[in-house]
Amino acid sequence: GMISSCVNPGKPNAVCQYKEAPKVGLTVINKPDCRTCDTNSVVNSLKKEFPGLVVSNLNFPGENAEKIISEFELKYLPVYLLDKKIEKEQTFEKLKQNLELKGEHYFFNPQVAGIGYFLHRQKIADRIDVFLSLFNKNSGELLDTLKEFTPEVHFLTIEDGDSFASPGGKMEVEEYLRAVCVQKYYPGFFYNYISCRAKNPDTSWWNDCLLNVDVTAVKTCAQSQEGKNLLKENITLNRELEIANGPTYLLDNEEIFGSVKVPKKEEFRKILKR
């Protein structure tokens, strides 16, 4: 809670001088039972920038939290509201690009602070959605890890006119078109198919991952409007939640988090059991 400075630096009579840091209020709105809403890293980071930070916590659901959520039409948690007086702080200019002024408070940009919980969504117990690219080098291992949890799989691609765009180009888009067609015509083979393809996406021998079935229906579907419609349906939730990177996980249709490395099954079970 103090700000230090050096008086007479580099001289025999150099001395440290301290003064009390100006008080800056931070209100954090969170859901106590949210498994993915960790606020410690953001709060600790702000304390480094504002030594006089005074933190108040509001729990959702709760009257005060709900009033703020309604007033500012918020759609996510956690929420971080900083007093407008931070404008007088020296570090304000450095953080300004990550803040949005609403009324008498600055809201921390959720793209920087992170989102753990979506408000106003219907809870679907035990549902798991995963958003990923089959062309990510870890996707094969990830799909093997998640298999026992039976996730709904959404591919990371976006609509581009009458077609789609993906970082892997046309080859990646064609893979997703085949995958959604496999899901429609051979749903029992779908998960094993995408796991197989994710382990070696660069090969064109995709039908080697779909043995003992007639692939004609899949090929016809993938090359027609039917495949495009199925892929549009597959990425509907991506657009709705503005998810562009992965792997990203949505739990119970409400809680969201991402991972850099492939989580172990035990780690994933621990998250689900919290």
PDB file of C-alpha atoms in Angstrom:
ATOM      1  CA  GLY A   1       0.000   0.000   0.000  1.00  0.00           C
ATOM      2  CA  MET A   2       3.022   2.306  -0.228  1.00  0.00           C
ATOM      3  CA  ILE A   3       4.860   3.927  -3.133  1.00  0.00           C
ATOM      4  CA  SER A   4       8.655   4.037  -2.824  1.00  0.00           C
ATOM      5  CA  SER A   5      11.212   6.335  -4.398  1.00  0.00           C
ATOM      6  CA  CYS A   6      14.955   6.888  -4.061  1.00  0.00           C
ATOM      7  CA  VAL A   7      16.254  10.234  -2.831  1.00  0.00           C
ATOM      8  CA  ASN A   8      19.826  11.189  -3.836  1.00  0.00           C
ATOM      9  CA  PRO A   9      20.410   7.982  -5.847  1.00  0.00           C
ATOM     10  CA  GLY A  10      24.043   6.850  -6.252  1.00  0.00           C
ATOM     11  CA  LYS A  11      25.270   9.060  -3.397  1.00  0.00           C
ATOM     12  CA  PRO A  12      26.398   8.174   0.150  1.00  0.00           C
ATOM     13  CA  ASN A  13      23.319   9.882   1.587  1.00  0.00           C
ATOM     14  CA  ALA A  14      20.881   7.996  -0.712  1.00  0.00           C
ATOM     15  CA  VAL A  15      17.711   7.003   1.114  1.00  0.00           C
ATOM     16  CA  CYS A  16      14.421   5.268   0.357  1.00  0.00           C
ATOM     17  CA  GLN A  17      11.335   7.400   0.764  1.00  0.00           C
ATOM     18  CA  TYR A  18       7.797   6.060   1.105  1.00  0.00           C
ATOM     19  CA  LYS A  19       4.377   7.623   0.805  1.00  0.00           C
ATOM     20  CA  GLU A  20       0.959   6.087   1.059  1.00  0.00           C
ATOM     21  CA  ALA A  21      -0.497   5.082  -2.308  1.00  0.00           C
ATOM     22  CA  PRO A  22      -3.793   6.729  -3.308  1.00  0.00           C
ATOM     23  CA  LYS A  23      -6.787   4.487  -2.709  1.00  0.00           C
ATOM     24  CA  VAL A  24      -8.284   2.991  -5.862  1.00  0.00           C
ATOM     25  CA  GLY A  25     -11.492   0.979  -5.616  1.00  0.00           C
ATOM     26  CA  LEU A  26     -11.953  -2.289  -7.508  1.00  0.00           C
ATOM     27  CA  THR A  27     -15.252  -4.154  -7.492  1.00  0.00           C
ATOM     28  CA  VAL A  28     -15.148  -7.786  -8.605  1.00  0.00           C
ATOM     29  CA  ILE A  29     -18.378  -9.584  -9.506  1.00  0.00           C
ATOM     30  CA  ASN A  30     -18.080 -13.351  -9.613  1.00  0.00           C
ATOM     31  CA  LYS A  31     -20.017 -16.576  -9.159  1.00  0.00           C
ATOM     32  CA  PRO A  32     -18.636 -18.467  -6.142  1.00  0.00           C
ATOM     33  CA  ASP A  33     -19.379 -21.944  -7.499  1.00  0.00           C
ATOM     34  CA  CYS A  34     -17.986 -21.244 -10.989  1.00  0.00           C
ATOM     35  CA  ARG A  35     -15.255 -23.822 -11.641  1.00  0.00           C
ATOM     36  CA  THR A  36     -13.361 -21.704 -14.154  1.00  0.00           C
ATOM     37  CA  CYS A  37     -13.710 -18.169 -12.733  1.00  0.00           C
ATOM     38  CA  ASP A  38     -10.356 -17.610 -11.034  1.00  0.00           C
ATOM     39  CA  THR A  39      -9.871 -13.896 -10.313  1.00  0.00           C
ATOM     40  CA  ASN A  40      -6.609 -14.033  -8.353  1.00  0.00           C
ATOM     41  CA  SER A  41      -4.247 -13.457 -11.284  1.00  0.00           C
ATOM     42  CA  VAL A  42      -6.101 -10.349 -12.508  1.00  0.00           C
ATOM     43  CA  VAL A  43      -6.467  -8.859  -9.011  1.00  0.00           C
ATOM     44  CA  ASN A  44      -2.800  -9.490  -8.184  1.00  0.00           C
ATOM     45  CA  SER A  45      -1.747  -7.936 -11.482  1.00  0.00           C
ATOM     46  CA  LEU A  46      -3.804  -4.807 -10.753  1.00  0.00           C
ATOM     47  CA  LYS A  47      -2.333  -4.560  -7.250  1.00  0.00           C
ATOM     48  CA  LYS A  48       1.111  -4.263  -8.831  1.00  0.00           C
ATOM     49  CA  GLU A  49      -0.089  -1.367 -10.971  1.00  0.00           C
ATOM     50  CA  PHE A  50      -2.128   0.280  -8.205  1.00  0.00           C
ATOM     51  CA  PRO A  51      -0.547  -0.342  -4.758  1.00  0.00           C
ATOM     52  CA  GLY A  52      -3.484   1.395  -3.049  1.00  0.00           C
ATOM     53  CA  LEU A  53      -6.050  -0.957  -4.592  1.00  0.00           C
ATOM     54  CA  VAL A  54      -9.040  -1.643  -2.340  1.00  0.00           C
ATOM     55  CA  VAL A  55     -10.942  -4.730  -3.466  1.00  0.00           C
ATOM     56  CA  SER A  56     -14.653  -5.352  -2.898  1.00  0.00           C
ATOM     57  CA  ASN A  57     -16.248  -8.643  -3.929  1.00  0.00           C
ATOM     58  CA  LEU A  58     -19.860  -9.114  -4.997  1.00  0.00           C
ATOM     59  CA  ASN A  59     -21.339 -12.566  -5.507  1.00  0.00           C
ATOM     60  CA  PHE A  60     -23.776 -13.531  -8.235  1.00  0.00           C
ATOM     61  CA  PRO A  61     -26.598 -14.202  -7.724  1.00  0.00           C
ATOM     62  CA  GLY A  62     -27.034 -11.320  -5.299  1.00  0.00           C
ATOM     63  CA  GLU A  63     -28.989  -8.064  -5.271  1.00  0.00           C
ATOM     64  CA  ASN A  64     -26.042  -5.676  -5.698  1.00  0.00           C
ATOM     65  CA  ALA A  65     -24.348  -7.821  -8.324  1.00  0.00           C
ATOM     66  CA  GLU A  66     -27.569  -8.273 -10.282  1.00  0.00           C
ATOM     67  CA  LYS A  67     -28.230  -4.526 -10.206  1.00  0.00           C
ATOM     68  CA  ILE A  68     -24.869  -3.776 -11.842  1.00  0.00           C
ATOM     69  CA  ILE A  69     -25.283  -6.631 -14.336  1.00  0.00           C
ATOM     70  CA  SER A  70     -28.703  -5.302 -15.339  1.00  0.00           C
ATOM     71  CA  GLU A  71     -27.604  -1.648 -15.464  1.00  0.00           C
ATOM     72  CA  PHE A  72     -24.682  -2.318 -17.799  1.00  0.00           C
ATOM     73  CA  GLU A  73     -26.288  -5.269 -19.656  1.00  0.00           C
ATOM     74  CA  LEU A  74     -23.372  -7.561 -18.834  1.00  0.00           C
ATOM     75  CA  LYS A  75     -23.194 -11.001 -20.424  1.00  0.00           C
ATOM     76  CA  TYR A  76     -20.274 -12.637 -18.637  1.00  0.00           C
ATOM     77  CA  LEU A  77     -18.365 -13.144 -15.372  1.00  0.00           C
ATOM     78  CA  PRO A  78     -16.007 -12.341 -13.709  1.00  0.00           C
ATOM     79  CA  VAL A  79     -16.397  -8.574 -14.055  1.00  0.00           C
ATOM     80  CA  TYR A  80     -13.816  -6.039 -12.844  1.00  0.00           C
ATOM     81  CA  LEU A  81     -14.912  -2.418 -12.225  1.00  0.00           C
ATOM     82  CA  LEU A  82     -12.272   0.185 -11.378  1.00  0.00           C
ATOM     83  CA  ASP A  83     -13.096   3.600  -9.905  1.00  0.00           C
ATOM     84  CA  LYS A  84     -12.880   6.461 -12.366  1.00  0.00           C
ATOM     85  CA  LYS A  85     -10.236   8.091 -10.128  1.00  0.00           C
ATOM     86  CA  ILE A  86      -7.619   5.750 -11.639  1.00  0.00           C
ATOM     87  CA  GLU A  87      -7.360   8.394 -14.377  1.00  0.00           C
ATOM     88  CA  LYS A  88      -5.082  10.307 -11.994  1.00  0.00           C
ATOM     89  CA  GLU A  89      -2.685   7.357 -11.588  1.00  0.00           C
ATOM     90  CA  GLN A  90       0.612   7.303 -13.486  1.00  0.00           C
ATOM     91  CA  THR A  91       0.011   3.779 -14.798  1.00  0.00           C
ATOM     92  CA  PHE A  92      -3.427   4.626 -16.192  1.00  0.00           C
ATOM     93  CA  GLU A  93      -2.090   5.415 -19.665  1.00  0.00           C
ATOM     94  CA  LYS A  94      -0.479   2.005 -19.874  1.00  0.00           C
ATOM     95  CA  LEU A  95      -3.745   0.212 -19.038  1.00  0.00           C
ATOM     96  CA  LYS A  96      -6.177   2.569 -20.795  1.00  0.00           C
ATOM     97  CA  GLN A  97      -6.362   0.504 -23.991  1.00  0.00           C
ATOM     98  CA  ASN A  98      -7.648  -2.460 -21.949  1.00  0.00           C
ATOM     99  CA  LEU A  99     -10.342  -0.457 -20.160  1.00  0.00           C
ATOM    100  CA  GLU A 100     -13.807   0.726 -21.162  1.00  0.00           C
ATOM    101  CA  LEU A 101     -15.505   3.629 -19.411  1.00  0.00           C
ATOM    102  CA  LYS A 102     -19.118   3.012 -18.423  1.00  0.00           C
ATOM    103  CA  GLY A 103     -20.665   5.596 -16.126  1.00  0.00           C
ATOM    104  CA  GLU A 104     -18.333   6.150 -13.175  1.00  0.00           C
ATOM    105  CA  HIS A 105     -16.379   2.941 -13.648  1.00  0.00           C
ATOM    106  CA  TYR A 106     -13.781   1.493 -15.953  1.00  0.00           C
ATOM    107  CA  PHE A 107     -14.481  -2.105 -17.002  1.00  0.00           C
ATOM    108  CA  PHE A 108     -11.531  -4.374 -17.645  1.00  0.00           C
ATOM    109  CA  ASN A 109     -11.668  -5.734 -21.212  1.00  0.00           C
ATOM    110  CA  PRO A 110     -12.839  -9.390 -20.993  1.00  0.00           C
ATOM    111  CA  GLN A 111     -10.497 -10.314 -23.850  1.00  0.00           C
ATOM    112  CA  VAL A 112      -7.634  -9.428 -21.504  1.00  0.00           C
ATOM    113  CA  ALA A 113      -9.096 -10.338 -18.115  1.00  0.00           C
ATOM    114  CA  GLY A 114     -10.749 -13.518 -19.362  1.00  0.00           C
ATOM    115  CA  ILE A 115     -14.269 -14.940 -19.220  1.00  0.00           C
ATOM    116  CA  GLY A 116     -15.264 -17.904 -17.074  1.00  0.00           C
ATOM    117  CA  TYR A 117     -19.060 -17.826 -17.072  1.00  0.00           C
ATOM    118  CA  PHE A 118     -21.730 -16.735 -19.551  1.00  0.00           C
ATOM    119  CA  LEU A 119     -24.790 -15.100 -18.015  1.00  0.00           C
ATOM    120  CA  HIS A 120     -28.329 -15.662 -19.297  1.00  0.00           C
ATOM    121  CA  ARG A 121     -27.604 -19.082 -20.810  1.00  0.00           C
ATOM    122  CA  GLN A 122     -29.678 -22.155 -20.031  1.00  0.00           C
ATOM    123  CA  LYS A 123     -27.719 -24.675 -17.987  1.00  0.00           C
ATOM    124  CA  ILE A 124     -27.421 -28.102 -19.627  1.00  0.00           C
ATOM    125  CA  ALA A 125     -26.018 -30.385 -16.955  1.00  0.00           C
ATOM    126  CA  ASP A 126     -23.102 -32.643 -17.922  1.00  0.00           C
ATOM    127  CA  ARG A 127     -22.806 -31.210 -21.426  1.00  0.00           C
ATOM    128  CA  ILE A 128     -19.284 -30.566 -22.690  1.00  0.00           C
ATOM    129  CA  ASP A 129     -18.498 -28.675 -25.894  1.00  0.00           C
ATOM    130  CA  VAL A 130     -14.978 -28.493 -27.295  1.00  0.00           C
ATOM    131  CA  PHE A 131     -13.843 -26.035 -29.969  1.00  0.00           C
ATOM    132  CA  LEU A 132     -10.731 -27.107 -31.844  1.00  0.00           C
ATOM    133  CA  SER A 133      -8.794 -27.318 -35.073  1.00  0.00           C
ATOM    134  CA  LEU A 134      -8.068 -30.805 -36.384  1.00  0.00           C
ATOM    135  CA  PHE A 135      -4.873 -29.336 -37.815  1.00  0.00           C
ATOM    136  CA  ASN A 136      -3.492 -28.452 -34.381  1.00  0.00           C
ATOM    137  CA  LYS A 137      -0.611 -30.819 -33.578  1.00  0.00           C
ATOM    138  CA  ASN A 138      -2.168 -31.734 -30.201  1.00  0.00           C
ATOM    139  CA  SER A 139      -5.727 -32.385 -31.401  1.00  0.00           C
ATOM    140  CA  GLY A 140      -5.299 -36.131 -31.891  1.00  0.00           C
ATOM    141  CA  GLU A 141      -4.080 -36.579 -28.319  1.00  0.00           C
ATOM    142  CA  LEU A 142      -6.758 -34.196 -27.037  1.00  0.00           C
ATOM    143  CA  LEU A 143      -9.596 -36.105 -28.702  1.00  0.00           C
ATOM    144  CA  ASP A 144      -8.291 -39.375 -27.249  1.00  0.00           C
ATOM    145  CA  THR A 145      -8.218 -37.764 -23.791  1.00  0.00           C
ATOM    146  CA  LEU A 146     -11.743 -36.358 -24.060  1.00  0.00           C
ATOM    147  CA  LYS A 147     -13.395 -39.429 -25.569  1.00  0.00           C
ATOM    148  CA  GLU A 148     -14.764 -40.770 -22.283  1.00  0.00           C
ATOM    149  CA  PHE A 149     -16.468 -37.415 -21.649  1.00  0.00           C
ATOM    150  CA  THR A 150     -18.365 -37.595 -24.986  1.00  0.00           C
ATOM    151  CA  PRO A 151     -17.963 -33.917 -25.938  1.00  0.00           C
ATOM    152  CA  GLU A 152     -19.810 -32.076 -28.684  1.00  0.00           C
ATOM    153  CA  VAL A 153     -17.100 -31.115 -31.186  1.00  0.00           C
ATOM    154  CA  HIS A 154     -17.084 -27.742 -32.974  1.00  0.00           C
ATOM    155  CA  PHE A 155     -14.527 -26.975 -35.683  1.00  0.00           C
ATOM    156  CA  LEU A 156     -12.656 -23.677 -35.743  1.00  0.00           C
ATOM    157  CA  THR A 157     -13.572 -22.245 -39.121  1.00  0.00           C
ATOM    158  CA  ILE A 158     -15.547 -19.189 -40.222  1.00  0.00           C
ATOM    159  CA  GLU A 159     -17.945 -18.486 -43.059  1.00  0.00           C
ATOM    160  CA  ASP A 160     -16.371 -16.678 -45.993  1.00  0.00           C
ATOM    161  CA  GLY A 161     -19.026 -15.772 -48.531  1.00  0.00           C
ATOM    162  CA  ASP A 162     -20.440 -19.031 -49.885  1.00  0.00           C
ATOM    163  CA  SER A 163     -17.528 -21.010 -48.475  1.00  0.00           C
ATOM    164  CA  PHE A 164     -15.386 -21.159 -45.320  1.00  0.00           C
ATOM    165  CA  ALA A 165     -11.954 -19.986 -44.198  1.00  0.00           C
ATOM    166  CA  SER A 166      -9.499 -21.751 -41.912  1.00  0.00           C
ATOM    167  CA  PRO A 167      -5.796 -21.244 -41.111  1.00  0.00           C
ATOM    168  CA  GLY A 168      -5.038 -24.531 -42.897  1.00  0.00           C
ATOM    169  CA  GLY A 169      -6.667 -23.285 -46.079  1.00  0.00           C
ATOM    170  CA  LYS A 170      -8.798 -25.314 -48.455  1.00  0.00           C
ATOM    171  CA  MET A 171      -7.482 -28.628 -47.169  1.00  0.00           C
ATOM    172  CA  GLU A 172      -8.685 -27.901 -43.634  1.00  0.00           C
ATOM    173  CA  VAL A 173     -12.094 -26.692 -44.815  1.00  0.00           C
ATOM    174  CA  GLU A 174     -12.559 -29.829 -46.930  1.00  0.00           C
ATOM    175  CA  GLU A 175     -11.711 -31.942 -43.894  1.00  0.00           C
ATOM    176  CA  TYR A 176     -14.433 -30.286 -41.839  1.00  0.00           C
ATOM    177  CA  LEU A 177     -16.962 -30.722 -44.646  1.00  0.00           C
ATOM    178  CA  ARG A 178     -16.196 -34.458 -44.737  1.00  0.00           C
ATOM    179  CA  ALA A 179     -16.294 -34.703 -40.941  1.00  0.00           C
ATOM    180  CA  VAL A 180     -19.774 -33.199 -40.572  1.00  0.00           C
ATOM    181  CA  CYS A 181     -21.004 -35.489 -43.341  1.00  0.00           C
ATOM    182  CA  VAL A 182     -19.541 -38.500 -41.550  1.00  0.00           C
ATOM    183  CA  GLN A 183     -21.359 -37.323 -38.439  1.00  0.00           C
ATOM    184  CA  LYS A 184     -24.657 -37.267 -40.324  1.00  0.00           C
ATOM    185  CA  TYR A 185     -24.410 -40.523 -42.267  1.00  0.00           C
ATOM    186  CA  TYR A 186     -22.234 -42.597 -39.925  1.00  0.00           C
ATOM    187  CA  PRO A 187     -22.601 -40.998 -36.466  1.00  0.00           C
ATOM    188  CA  GLY A 188     -21.132 -44.035 -34.727  1.00  0.00           C
ATOM    189  CA  PHE A 189     -17.884 -43.574 -36.675  1.00  0.00           C
ATOM    190  CA  PHE A 190     -17.621 -39.791 -36.287  1.00  0.00           C
ATOM    191  CA  TYR A 191     -15.454 -39.477 -33.179  1.00  0.00           C
ATOM    192  CA  ASN A 192     -12.996 -42.183 -34.208  1.00  0.00           C
ATOM    193  CA  TYR A 193     -12.824 -40.637 -37.672  1.00  0.00           C
ATOM    194  CA  ILE A 194     -11.864 -37.142 -36.503  1.00  0.00           C
ATOM    195  CA  SER A 195      -9.407 -38.602 -33.969  1.00  0.00           C
ATOM    196  CA  CYS A 196      -7.766 -40.558 -36.749  1.00  0.00           C
ATOM    197  CA  ARG A 197      -7.629 -37.566 -39.079  1.00  0.00           C
ATOM    198  CA  ALA A 198      -6.291 -35.232 -36.389  1.00  0.00           C
ATOM    199  CA  LYS A 199      -3.280 -37.492 -35.923  1.00  0.00           C
ATOM    200  CA  ASN A 200      -2.315 -37.213 -39.585  1.00  0.00           C
ATOM    201  CA  PRO A 201      -4.276 -34.382 -41.221  1.00  0.00           C
ATOM    202  CA  ASP A 202      -1.769 -33.776 -44.028  1.00  0.00           C
ATOM    203  CA  THR A 203      -2.460 -37.052 -45.809  1.00  0.00           C
ATOM    204  CA  SER A 204      -5.129 -37.107 -48.505  1.00  0.00           C
ATOM    205  CA  TRP A 205      -6.066 -40.715 -47.743  1.00  0.00           C
ATOM    206  CA  TRP A 206      -8.952 -39.703 -45.502  1.00  0.00           C
ATOM    207  CA  ASN A 207     -10.966 -42.821 -46.319  1.00  0.00           C
ATOM    208  CA  ASP A 208      -8.340 -44.908 -44.495  1.00  0.00           C
ATOM    209  CA  CYS A 209      -9.901 -43.497 -41.320  1.00  0.00           C
ATOM    210  CA  LEU A 210     -13.341 -44.695 -42.410  1.00  0.00           C
ATOM    211  CA  LEU A 211     -12.986 -48.389 -43.223  1.00  0.00           C
ATOM    212  CA  ASN A 212     -15.819 -50.863 -43.820  1.00  0.00           C
ATOM    213  CA  VAL A 213     -18.340 -48.219 -44.867  1.00  0.00           C
ATOM    214  CA  ASP A 214     -19.469 -46.850 -48.222  1.00  0.00           C
ATOM    215  CA  VAL A 215     -17.773 -43.451 -48.431  1.00  0.00           C
ATOM    216  CA  THR A 216     -19.767 -42.391 -51.500  1.00  0.00           C
ATOM    217  CA  ALA A 217     -22.443 -40.704 -49.380  1.00  0.00           C
ATOM    218  CA  VAL A 218     -19.791 -38.800 -47.426  1.00  0.00           C
ATOM    219  CA  LYS A 219     -18.021 -37.601 -50.558  1.00  0.00           C
ATOM    220  CA  THR A 220     -21.256 -36.541 -52.256  1.00  0.00           C
ATOM    221  CA  CYS A 221     -22.408 -34.703 -49.140  1.00  0.00           C
ATOM    222  CA  ALA A 222     -19.068 -32.919 -48.599  1.00  0.00           C
ATOM    223  CA  GLN A 223     -19.009 -31.634 -52.187  1.00  0.00           C
ATOM    224  CA  SER A 224     -22.559 -30.287 -52.094  1.00  0.00           C
ATOM    225  CA  GLN A 225     -24.606 -27.606 -50.379  1.00  0.00           C
ATOM    226  CA  GLU A 226     -25.640 -30.222 -47.845  1.00  0.00           C
ATOM    227  CA  GLY A 227     -22.108 -30.327 -46.436  1.00  0.00           C
ATOM    228  CA  LYS A 228     -21.937 -26.529 -46.243  1.00  0.00           C
ATOM    229  CA  ASN A 229     -25.239 -26.398 -44.354  1.00  0.00           C
ATOM    230  CA  LEU A 230     -24.031 -29.041 -41.898  1.00  0.00           C
ATOM    231  CA  LEU A 231     -20.785 -27.153 -41.271  1.00  0.00           C
ATOM    232  CA  LYS A 232     -22.686 -23.888 -40.748  1.00  0.00           C
ATOM    233  CA  GLU A 233     -24.737 -25.677 -38.131  1.00  0.00           C
ATOM    234  CA  ASN A 234     -21.588 -27.084 -36.505  1.00  0.00           C
ATOM    235  CA  ILE A 235     -20.057 -23.611 -35.998  1.00  0.00           C
ATOM    236  CA  THR A 236     -23.235 -21.836 -34.852  1.00  0.00           C
ATOM    237  CA  LEU A 237     -22.084 -21.868 -31.233  1.00  0.00           C
ATOM    238  CA  ASN A 238     -18.643 -20.555 -32.258  1.00  0.00           C
ATOM    239  CA  ARG A 239     -20.286 -17.456 -33.711  1.00  0.00           C
ATOM    240  CA  GLU A 240     -22.697 -17.035 -30.813  1.00  0.00           C
ATOM    241  CA  LEU A 241     -19.930 -17.071 -28.181  1.00  0.00           C
ATOM    242  CA  GLU A 242     -17.320 -15.405 -30.447  1.00  0.00           C
ATOM    243  CA  ILE A 243     -14.854 -18.263 -30.051  1.00  0.00           C
ATOM    244  CA  ALA A 244     -11.966 -18.017 -32.497  1.00  0.00           C
ATOM    245  CA  ASN A 245      -9.195 -19.975 -30.786  1.00  0.00           C
ATOM    246  CA  GLY A 246      -8.808 -23.368 -29.211  1.00  0.00           C
ATOM    247  CA  PRO A 247      -8.819 -25.742 -27.688  1.00  0.00           C
ATOM    248  CA  THR A 248     -11.651 -24.111 -25.757  1.00  0.00           C
ATOM    249  CA  TYR A 249     -14.124 -25.940 -23.538  1.00  0.00           C
ATOM    250  CA  LEU A 250     -17.701 -25.042 -22.577  1.00  0.00           C
ATOM    251  CA  LEU A 251     -19.128 -26.837 -19.536  1.00  0.00           C
ATOM    252  CA  ASP A 252     -22.864 -27.157 -18.862  1.00  0.00           C
ATOM    253  CA  ASN A 253     -23.478 -24.560 -21.609  1.00  0.00           C
ATOM    254  CA  GLU A 254     -22.299 -21.853 -19.156  1.00  0.00           C
ATOM    255  CA  GLU A 255     -18.663 -22.122 -18.022  1.00  0.00           C
ATOM    256  CA  ILE A 256     -15.749 -21.669 -20.401  1.00  0.00           C
ATOM    257  CA  PHE A 257     -11.978 -22.132 -20.271  1.00  0.00           C
ATOM    258  CA  GLY A 258      -9.087 -22.944 -22.560  1.00  0.00           C
ATOM    259  CA  SER A 259      -5.868 -24.922 -22.391  1.00  0.00           C
ATOM    260  CA  VAL A 260      -2.419 -24.601 -23.920  1.00  0.00           C
ATOM    261  CA  LYS A 261      -1.299 -28.187 -23.446  1.00  0.00           C
ATOM    262  CA  VAL A 262      -3.507 -31.274 -23.507  1.00  0.00           C
ATOM    263  CA  PRO A 263      -5.017 -31.748 -20.030  1.00  0.00           C
ATOM    264  CA  LYS A 264      -4.698 -35.183 -18.464  1.00  0.00           C
ATOM    265  CA  LYS A 265      -7.904 -37.130 -17.876  1.00  0.00           C
ATOM    266  CA  GLU A 266      -7.426 -36.763 -14.110  1.00  0.00           C
ATOM    267  CA  GLU A 267      -7.147 -32.973 -14.465  1.00  0.00           C
ATOM    268  CA  PHE A 268     -10.310 -32.817 -16.534  1.00  0.00           C
ATOM    269  CA  ARG A 269     -12.202 -35.032 -14.066  1.00  0.00           C
ATOM    270  CA  LYS A 270     -11.088 -32.746 -11.220  1.00  0.00           C
ATOM    271  CA  ILE A 271     -12.492 -29.690 -13.019  1.00  0.00           C
ATOM    272  CA  LEU A 272     -15.805 -31.435 -13.642  1.00  0.00           C
ATOM    273  CA  LYS A 273     -16.134 -32.550 -10.014  1.00  0.00           C
ATOM    274  CA  ARG A 274     -15.504 -29.130  -8.418  1.00  0.00           C
TER     275      ARG A 274
END
